[in-house]
GROMACS .gro file of C-alpha atoms in nm:
model
  130
    1MET     CA    1   5.881   9.410  14.598
    2ILE     CA    2   5.523   9.534  14.637
    3SER     CA    3   5.277   9.477  14.355
    4ARG     CA    4   4.911   9.503  14.277
    5SER     CA    5   4.724   9.177  14.320
    6ASP     CA    6   4.413   9.038  14.158
    7ARG     CA    7   4.365   8.817  14.465
    8PRO     CA    8   4.110   8.989  14.689
    9ALA     CA    9   4.171   9.010  15.060
   10GLY     CA   10   4.027   8.732  15.268
   11VAL     CA   11   3.818   8.821  15.570
   12ALA     CA   12   4.100   8.747  15.818
   13GLU     CA   13   4.366   8.953  15.640
   14PHE     CA   14   4.120   9.237  15.575
   15ARG     CA   15   4.035   9.248  15.945
   16THR     CA   16   4.401   9.224  16.047
   17LEU     CA   17   4.517   9.510  15.823
   18ARG     CA   18   4.231   9.730  15.943
   19GLU     CA   19   4.316   9.655  16.304
   20ILE     CA   20   4.694   9.707  16.288
   21THR     CA   21   4.650  10.037  16.103
   22GLY     CA   22   4.409  10.172  16.364
   23LEU     CA   23   4.095  10.155  16.151
   24GLY     CA   24   3.943   9.894  16.383
   25ALA     CA   25   3.835   9.542  16.298
   26PHE     CA   26   3.472   9.470  16.221
   27SER     CA   27   3.324   9.129  16.301
   28GLU     CA   28   3.393   8.839  16.064
   29GLU     CA   29   3.030   8.848  15.950
   30ALA     CA   30   3.032   9.223  15.880
   31SER     CA   31   3.368   9.199  15.701
   32ALA     CA   32   3.247   8.915  15.477
   33ILE     CA   33   2.940   9.116  15.378
   34ALA     CA   34   3.150   9.426  15.313
   35LEU     CA   35   3.401   9.246  15.094
   36ALA     CA   36   3.125   9.080  14.893
   37ASN     CA   37   2.969   9.420  14.821
   38THR     CA   38   3.283   9.595  14.698
   39LEU     CA   39   3.247   9.789  14.372
   40HIS     CA   40   3.623   9.788  14.315
   41ALA     CA   41   3.933   9.734  14.528
   42VAL     CA   42   4.306   9.775  14.513
   43TRP     CA   43   4.509   9.511  14.697
   44LEU     CA   44   4.887   9.548  14.728
   45ARG     CA   45   5.089   9.246  14.836
   46ASP     CA   46   5.456   9.187  14.908
   47GLU     CA   47   5.671   8.914  14.755
   48THR     CA   48   5.541   8.661  15.010
   49GLY     CA   49   5.179   8.736  14.923
   50GLN     CA   50   5.108   8.927  15.245
   51LEU     CA   51   4.854   9.206  15.212
   52VAL     CA   52   5.040   9.529  15.286
   53ALA     CA   53   4.801   9.795  15.152
   54MET     CA   54   4.442   9.817  15.039
   55GLY     CA   55   4.152  10.041  14.952
   56ARG     CA   56   3.794   9.982  14.840
   57LEU     CA   57   3.516  10.162  14.656
   58THR     CA   58   3.170  10.090  14.794
   59GLY     CA   59   2.823  10.230  14.731
   60ASP     CA   60   2.554  10.202  14.467
   61GLY     CA   61   2.789  10.281  14.180
   62GLY     CA   62   2.541  10.518  14.021
   63CYS     CA   63   2.464  10.818  14.237
   64PHE     CA   64   2.699  10.752  14.527
   65ALA     CA   65   3.031  10.582  14.592
   66GLN     CA   66   3.263  10.598  14.889
   67ILE     CA   67   3.631  10.531  14.924
   68THR     CA   68   3.682  10.309  15.229
   69ASP     CA   69   3.942  10.098  15.403
   70VAL     CA   70   4.248  10.278  15.269
   71ALA     CA   71   4.519  10.123  15.484
   72VAL     CA   72   4.893  10.066  15.461
   73HIS     CA   73   5.076   9.828  15.695
   74PRO     CA   74   5.273  10.032  15.953
   75ASP     CA   75   5.602   9.878  15.836
   76ARG     CA   76   5.531   9.994  15.478
   77GLN     CA   77   5.407  10.348  15.539
   78ARG     CA   78   5.576  10.652  15.383
   79GLN     CA   79   5.668  10.453  15.070
   80GLY     CA   80   5.398  10.587  14.837
   81LEU     CA   81   5.168  10.288  14.875
   82GLY     CA   82   4.871  10.499  14.990
   83GLY     CA   83   4.908  10.707  14.677
   84GLU     CA   84   4.928  10.393  14.465
   85VAL     CA   85   4.606  10.263  14.621
   86MET     CA   86   4.433  10.596  14.560
   87GLU     CA   87   4.559  10.610  14.199
   88GLY     CA   88   4.404  10.270  14.133
   89LEU     CA   89   4.074  10.359  14.296
   90MET     CA   90   4.045  10.696  14.124
   91SER     CA   91   4.140  10.557  13.784
   92TRP     CA   92   3.865  10.297  13.811
   93ALA     CA   93   3.613  10.552  13.942
   94GLU     CA   94   3.681  10.800  13.663
   95THR     CA   95   3.646  10.527  13.400
   96ASN     CA   96   3.351  10.332  13.541
   97LEU     CA   97   3.129  10.560  13.751
   98PRO     CA   98   2.874  10.776  13.572
   99GLU     CA   99   2.921  11.150  13.542
  100GLY     CA  100   2.790  11.325  13.851
  101CYS     CA  101   2.837  11.028  14.082
  102TYR     CA  102   2.910  11.170  14.428
  103LEU     CA  103   3.240  11.025  14.549
  104SER     CA  104   3.316  11.068  14.918
  105LEU     CA  105   3.545  10.949  15.194
  106ILE     CA  106   3.609  11.002  15.560
  107ALA     CA  107   3.974  11.073  15.636
  108ASP     CA  108   4.148  11.003  15.962
  109PRO     CA  109   4.325  11.310  16.103
  110GLY     CA  110   4.663  11.347  15.937
  111ALA     CA  111   4.562  11.179  15.611
  112GLU     CA  112   4.394  11.482  15.458
  113HIS     CA  113   4.699  11.574  15.250
  114LEU     CA  114   4.683  11.241  15.064
  115TYR     CA  115   4.320  11.290  14.965
  116ARG     CA  116   4.353  11.659  14.875
  117GLY     CA  117   4.608  11.549  14.615
  118PHE     CA  118   4.329  11.355  14.443
  119GLY     CA  119   4.089  11.650  14.435
  120PHE     CA  120   3.897  11.588  14.757
  121ALA     CA  121   3.793  11.893  14.958
  122GLU     CA  122   3.666  11.915  15.312
  123ARG     CA  123   3.290  11.924  15.351
  124PHE     CA  124   3.068  11.910  15.651
  125GLY     CA  125   2.953  11.559  15.718
  126MET     CA  126   2.797  11.352  15.988
  127ALA     CA  127   2.818  10.985  16.070
  128ARG     CA  128   2.713  10.731  16.330
  129SER     CA  129   2.737  10.359  16.388
  130VAL     CA  130   2.443  10.123  16.414
   0.00000   0.00000   0.00000
């Protein structure tokens, strides 16, 4: 049984889920900072309490917000959990972010269909790492 949890991900499990889903693991320091600066998150856990899916909203919460870290454990993919994470994030965003707030995300190839279902459209964007 998978259910939504009020218990936020710890740094280690956040890093582990990112790594095993191919998102890459940031350093412990960077991950701790990121988690502390989350606007809203959806954490899905199994009956043992293991984190099996997650997604976060980050940003300033006024003009800009970004959906990040949407990840589903490889053993739990294709079960609708990504959609459940997105439903939770979008519900919170539509209720709590001000009108006109620019909501963005960067999708890995192959995940575009999930995000299109929530009204996201492809735009030109650029990114780089520090």
